[in-house]
């Protein structure tokens, strides 16, 4: 499997972090927490220094969400110490339900059986997540690197039921990263549809391994964003 990781920090200090360890932590803890299904993943875009711990990523699954219409192309501009999302044509600010300009912390882009979805985690004390349903990668928010600190990586990984192993992390130019992002978003939808249902089966609940119980508990997080999850313990 493959995906694109973009690290677009706000300061030079943040850019000195170990990017490869950051990528591994996002992938492994994102899977364990149930935040995303690895087989659907297209890209992760990060501009925050927040450590991607299992607890923090798991909490995102319980965050309040709202939908941003995907009618107009969106981009980002620098404002103060952060960046905000604006309409690429009118330059109008995109607002959250409270009327506040949206300042992204993290963005996860993934495929569904019929579209590309973009999940944007906002900066702020209260965790808010904006979701966009897109027709293709051309509608993804354009993440500008106004301070020239953007680092792009092509990541290949091997995903098993209980473990995700990162095989290779290669730094690439922005153009190559965007081409890969477009290619992955256009991948055959049938392949994605087959991966959308995570199905666990066990003849008896009490004899199931602990990992399966954890998977069942996380199913609510999985289904909230992109995937349907079925758990069948065979109880009569």
GROMACS .gro file of C-alpha atoms in nm:
model
  236
    1UNK     CA    1   0.000   0.000   0.000
    2UNK     CA    2   0.110   0.357  -0.051
    3UNK     CA    3   0.016   0.710   0.053
    4UNK     CA    4   0.147   1.067   0.053
    5UNK     CA    5   0.253   1.246   0.372
    6UNK     CA    6   0.290   1.625   0.367
    7UNK     CA    7   0.446   1.808   0.661
    8UNK     CA    8   0.383   2.180   0.635
    9UNK     CA    9   0.495   2.332   0.968
   10UNK     CA   10   0.459   2.694   1.068
   11UNK     CA   11   0.812   2.738   1.207
   12UNK     CA   12   1.167   2.632   1.126
   13UNK     CA   13   1.194   2.474   1.471
   14UNK     CA   14   0.904   2.239   1.399
   15UNK     CA   15   1.062   2.141   1.071
   16UNK     CA   16   1.358   1.997   1.263
   17UNK     CA   17   1.143   1.716   1.404
   18UNK     CA   18   1.218   1.358   1.298
   19UNK     CA   19   0.978   1.336   1.004
   20UNK     CA   20   1.010   0.961   0.952
   21UNK     CA   21   0.920   0.881   1.313
   22UNK     CA   22   0.632   1.128   1.286
   23UNK     CA   23   0.499   0.944   0.981
   24UNK     CA   24   0.530   0.602   1.148
   25UNK     CA   25   0.345   0.727   1.457
   26UNK     CA   26   0.060   0.875   1.253
   27UNK     CA   27   0.013   0.555   1.054
   28UNK     CA   28   0.043   0.304   1.338
   29UNK     CA   29  -0.153   0.499   1.599
   30UNK     CA   30  -0.409   0.614   1.344
   31UNK     CA   31  -0.485   0.253   1.257
   32UNK     CA   32  -0.491   0.129   1.618
   33UNK     CA   33  -0.721   0.414   1.727
   34UNK     CA   34  -0.958   0.339   1.439
   35UNK     CA   35  -0.925   0.691   1.300
   36UNK     CA   36  -0.881   0.561   0.946
   37UNK     CA   37  -0.872   0.242   0.742
   38UNK     CA   38  -0.519   0.205   0.596
   39UNK     CA   39  -0.646   0.064   0.267
   40UNK     CA   40  -0.849   0.381   0.202
   41UNK     CA   41  -0.578   0.629   0.294
   42UNK     CA   42  -0.454   0.871   0.028
   43UNK     CA   43  -0.273   1.141   0.221
   44UNK     CA   44  -0.206   1.290   0.563
   45UNK     CA   45  -0.124   1.662   0.577
   46UNK     CA   46   0.017   1.799   0.903
   47UNK     CA   47   0.110   2.151   1.008
   48UNK     CA   48   0.090   2.098   1.385
   49UNK     CA   49   0.364   2.002   1.630
   50UNK     CA   50   0.117   1.795   1.833
   51UNK     CA   51   0.255   1.447   1.894
   52UNK     CA   52   0.029   1.187   1.725
   53UNK     CA   53  -0.024   0.973   2.033
   54UNK     CA   54  -0.277   0.693   2.048
   55UNK     CA   55  -0.482   0.891   2.301
   56UNK     CA   56  -0.495   1.212   2.094
   57UNK     CA   57  -0.581   1.038   1.767
   58UNK     CA   58  -0.841   0.825   1.946
   59UNK     CA   59  -1.010   1.137   2.085
   60UNK     CA   60  -1.061   1.267   1.731
   61UNK     CA   61  -1.312   0.989   1.678
   62UNK     CA   62  -1.542   1.152   1.935
   63UNK     CA   63  -1.509   1.508   1.806
   64UNK     CA   64  -1.796   1.724   1.684
   65UNK     CA   65  -1.810   1.730   1.304
   66UNK     CA   66  -1.962   1.956   1.040
   67UNK     CA   67  -1.967   1.959   0.661
   68UNK     CA   68  -1.802   2.214   0.432
   69UNK     CA   69  -1.964   2.232   0.086
   70UNK     CA   70  -1.725   2.139  -0.194
   71UNK     CA   71  -1.875   2.374  -0.453
   72UNK     CA   72  -1.578   2.614  -0.470
   73UNK     CA   73  -1.201   2.549  -0.479
   74UNK     CA   74  -1.035   2.624  -0.146
   75UNK     CA   75  -0.684   2.732  -0.058
   76UNK     CA   76  -0.491   2.855   0.246
   77UNK     CA   77  -0.337   3.187   0.341
   78UNK     CA   78  -0.115   3.290   0.628
   79UNK     CA   79  -0.284   3.479   0.910
   80UNK     CA   80  -0.088   3.566   1.222
   81UNK     CA   81   0.085   3.257   1.358
   82UNK     CA   82  -0.130   3.016   1.162
   83UNK     CA   83  -0.303   2.956   0.830
   84UNK     CA   84  -0.671   2.976   0.744
   85UNK     CA   85  -0.881   2.828   0.463
   86UNK     CA   86  -1.032   3.069   0.212
   87UNK     CA   87  -1.230   3.048  -0.111
   88UNK     CA   88  -0.969   3.039  -0.390
   89UNK     CA   89  -1.185   3.260  -0.613
   90UNK     CA   90  -1.337   3.519  -0.379
   91UNK     CA   91  -1.076   3.498  -0.099
   92UNK     CA   92  -1.361   3.486   0.154
   93UNK     CA   93  -1.288   3.307   0.480
   94UNK     CA   94  -1.440   2.962   0.532
   95UNK     CA   95  -1.610   2.957   0.873
   96UNK     CA   96  -1.694   2.691   1.130
   97UNK     CA   97  -2.046   2.664   1.285
   98UNK     CA   98  -1.946   2.930   1.540
   99UNK     CA   99  -1.856   3.181   1.269
  100UNK     CA  100  -1.481   3.148   1.326
  101UNK     CA  101  -1.226   3.120   1.045
  102UNK     CA  102  -1.105   2.763   0.994
  103UNK     CA  103  -0.741   2.706   1.086
  104UNK     CA  104  -0.637   2.346   1.006
  105UNK     CA  105  -0.416   2.139   1.231
  106UNK     CA  106  -0.432   1.811   1.043
  107UNK     CA  107  -0.598   1.682   0.727
  108UNK     CA  108  -0.666   1.319   0.634
  109UNK     CA  109  -0.767   1.241   0.277
  110UNK     CA  110  -0.917   0.901   0.197
  111UNK     CA  111  -1.121   0.719  -0.066
  112UNK     CA  112  -1.473   0.585  -0.028
  113UNK     CA  113  -1.662   0.370  -0.279
  114UNK     CA  114  -1.801   0.676  -0.456
  115UNK     CA  115  -1.583   0.975  -0.375
  116UNK     CA  116  -1.278   1.125  -0.211
  117UNK     CA  117  -1.325   1.260   0.142
  118UNK     CA  118  -1.124   1.517   0.330
  119UNK     CA  119  -1.130   1.525   0.710
  120UNK     CA  120  -0.984   1.847   0.851
  121UNK     CA  121  -0.901   1.872   1.222
  122UNK     CA  122  -0.919   2.233   1.337
  123UNK     CA  123  -0.695   2.422   1.576
  124UNK     CA  124  -0.855   2.524   1.903
  125UNK     CA  125  -0.922   2.409   2.260
  126UNK     CA  126  -1.234   2.221   2.154
  127UNK     CA  127  -1.176   1.955   1.891
  128UNK     CA  128  -1.379   2.027   1.577
  129UNK     CA  129  -1.359   1.835   1.250
  130UNK     CA  130  -1.468   1.962   0.910
  131UNK     CA  131  -1.555   1.705   0.646
  132UNK     CA  132  -1.570   1.753   0.269
  133UNK     CA  133  -1.699   1.504   0.010
  134UNK     CA  134  -1.511   1.554  -0.316
  135UNK     CA  135  -1.543   1.425  -0.670
  136UNK     CA  136  -1.167   1.407  -0.723
  137UNK     CA  137  -0.830   1.526  -0.595
  138UNK     CA  138  -0.860   1.859  -0.779
  139UNK     CA  139  -1.106   1.972  -0.510
  140UNK     CA  140  -0.872   1.902  -0.217
  141UNK     CA  141  -0.775   2.212  -0.017
  142UNK     CA  142  -0.453   2.353  -0.163
  143UNK     CA  143  -0.203   2.347   0.123
  144UNK     CA  144   0.037   2.632   0.047
  145UNK     CA  145   0.377   2.642   0.211
  146UNK     CA  146   0.414   3.015   0.256
  147UNK     CA  147   0.734   2.977   0.457
  148UNK     CA  148   0.892   2.719   0.223
  149UNK     CA  149   0.901   2.450   0.490
  150UNK     CA  150   0.682   2.197   0.309
  151UNK     CA  151   0.828   1.845   0.311
  152UNK     CA  152   0.668   1.576   0.093
  153UNK     CA  153   0.705   1.201   0.135
  154UNK     CA  154   0.596   0.895  -0.058
  155UNK     CA  155   0.522   0.619   0.193
  156UNK     CA  156   0.478   0.248   0.128
  157UNK     CA  157   0.351   0.020   0.402
  158UNK     CA  158   0.229  -0.332   0.463
  159UNK     CA  159  -0.099  -0.368   0.650
  160UNK     CA  160  -0.204  -0.686   0.830
  161UNK     CA  161  -0.510  -0.734   1.048
  162UNK     CA  162  -0.323  -0.669   1.371
  163UNK     CA  163  -0.014  -0.479   1.258
  164UNK     CA  164   0.093  -0.203   1.020
  165UNK     CA  165   0.456  -0.199   0.909
  166UNK     CA  166   0.610   0.095   0.724
  167UNK     CA  167   0.830  -0.039   0.444
  168UNK     CA  168   0.977   0.277   0.292
  169UNK     CA  169   0.965   0.655   0.336
  170UNK     CA  170   1.111   0.857   0.049
  171UNK     CA  171   1.129   1.235   0.035
  172UNK     CA  172   0.997   1.367  -0.298
  173UNK     CA  173   0.937   1.699  -0.472
  174UNK     CA  174   0.598   1.867  -0.428
  175UNK     CA  175   0.501   1.805  -0.791
  176UNK     CA  176   0.567   1.431  -0.760
  177UNK     CA  177   0.370   1.418  -0.435
  178UNK     CA  178   0.069   1.588  -0.597
  179UNK     CA  179   0.082   1.355  -0.898
  180UNK     CA  180   0.084   1.055  -0.663
  181UNK     CA  181  -0.204   1.203  -0.465
  182UNK     CA  182  -0.410   1.237  -0.785
  183UNK     CA  183  -0.324   0.883  -0.893
  184UNK     CA  184  -0.425   0.733  -0.559
  185UNK     CA  185  -0.751   0.927  -0.545
  186UNK     CA  186  -0.846   0.793  -0.888
  187UNK     CA  187  -0.777   0.430  -0.799
  188UNK     CA  188  -1.052   0.185  -0.893
  189UNK     CA  189  -1.352   0.237  -0.663
  190UNK     CA  190  -1.432  -0.133  -0.661
  191UNK     CA  191  -1.104  -0.201  -0.486
  192UNK     CA  192  -1.193   0.058  -0.223
  193UNK     CA  193  -1.546  -0.069  -0.176
  194UNK     CA  194  -1.411  -0.412  -0.090
  195UNK     CA  195  -1.193  -0.255   0.179
  196UNK     CA  196  -1.467  -0.036   0.326
  197UNK     CA  197  -1.620  -0.312   0.538
  198UNK     CA  198  -1.398  -0.434   0.816
  199UNK     CA  199  -1.549  -0.766   0.925
  200UNK     CA  200  -1.450  -0.949   1.240
  201UNK     CA  201  -1.588  -1.293   1.320
  202UNK     CA  202  -1.546  -1.520   1.619
  203UNK     CA  203  -1.750  -1.825   1.726
  204UNK     CA  204  -1.772  -1.722   2.089
  205UNK     CA  205  -1.734  -1.376   2.243
  206UNK     CA  206  -1.560  -1.498   2.557
  207UNK     CA  207  -1.302  -1.703   2.368
  208UNK     CA  208  -1.209  -1.423   2.127
  209UNK     CA  209  -0.862  -1.269   2.152
  210UNK     CA  210  -0.830  -0.933   2.322
  211UNK     CA  211  -0.736  -0.766   1.991
  212UNK     CA  212  -1.080  -0.850   1.852
  213UNK     CA  213  -1.253  -0.696   2.152
  214UNK     CA  214  -1.050  -0.379   2.096
  215UNK     CA  215  -1.149  -0.381   1.728
  216UNK     CA  216  -1.514  -0.405   1.828
  217UNK     CA  217  -1.482  -0.112   2.065
  218UNK     CA  218  -1.321   0.099   1.793
  219UNK     CA  219  -1.587   0.019   1.536
  220UNK     CA  220  -1.785   0.330   1.625
  221UNK     CA  221  -1.488   0.546   1.534
  222UNK     CA  222  -1.435   0.361   1.207
  223UNK     CA  223  -1.795   0.393   1.094
  224UNK     CA  224  -1.822   0.757   1.197
  225UNK     CA  225  -1.591   0.879   0.923
  226UNK     CA  226  -1.557   0.641   0.634
  227UNK     CA  227  -1.590   0.270   0.691
  228UNK     CA  228  -1.860   0.026   0.784
  229UNK     CA  229  -1.755  -0.227   1.044
  230UNK     CA  230  -1.933  -0.553   1.128
  231UNK     CA  231  -1.857  -0.763   1.435
  232UNK     CA  232  -2.002  -1.113   1.457
  233UNK     CA  233  -1.923  -1.306   1.773
  234UNK     CA  234  -2.164  -1.587   1.691
  235UNK     CA  235  -2.366  -1.544   2.009
  236UNK     CA  236  -2.717  -1.693   1.997
   0.00000   0.00000   0.00000
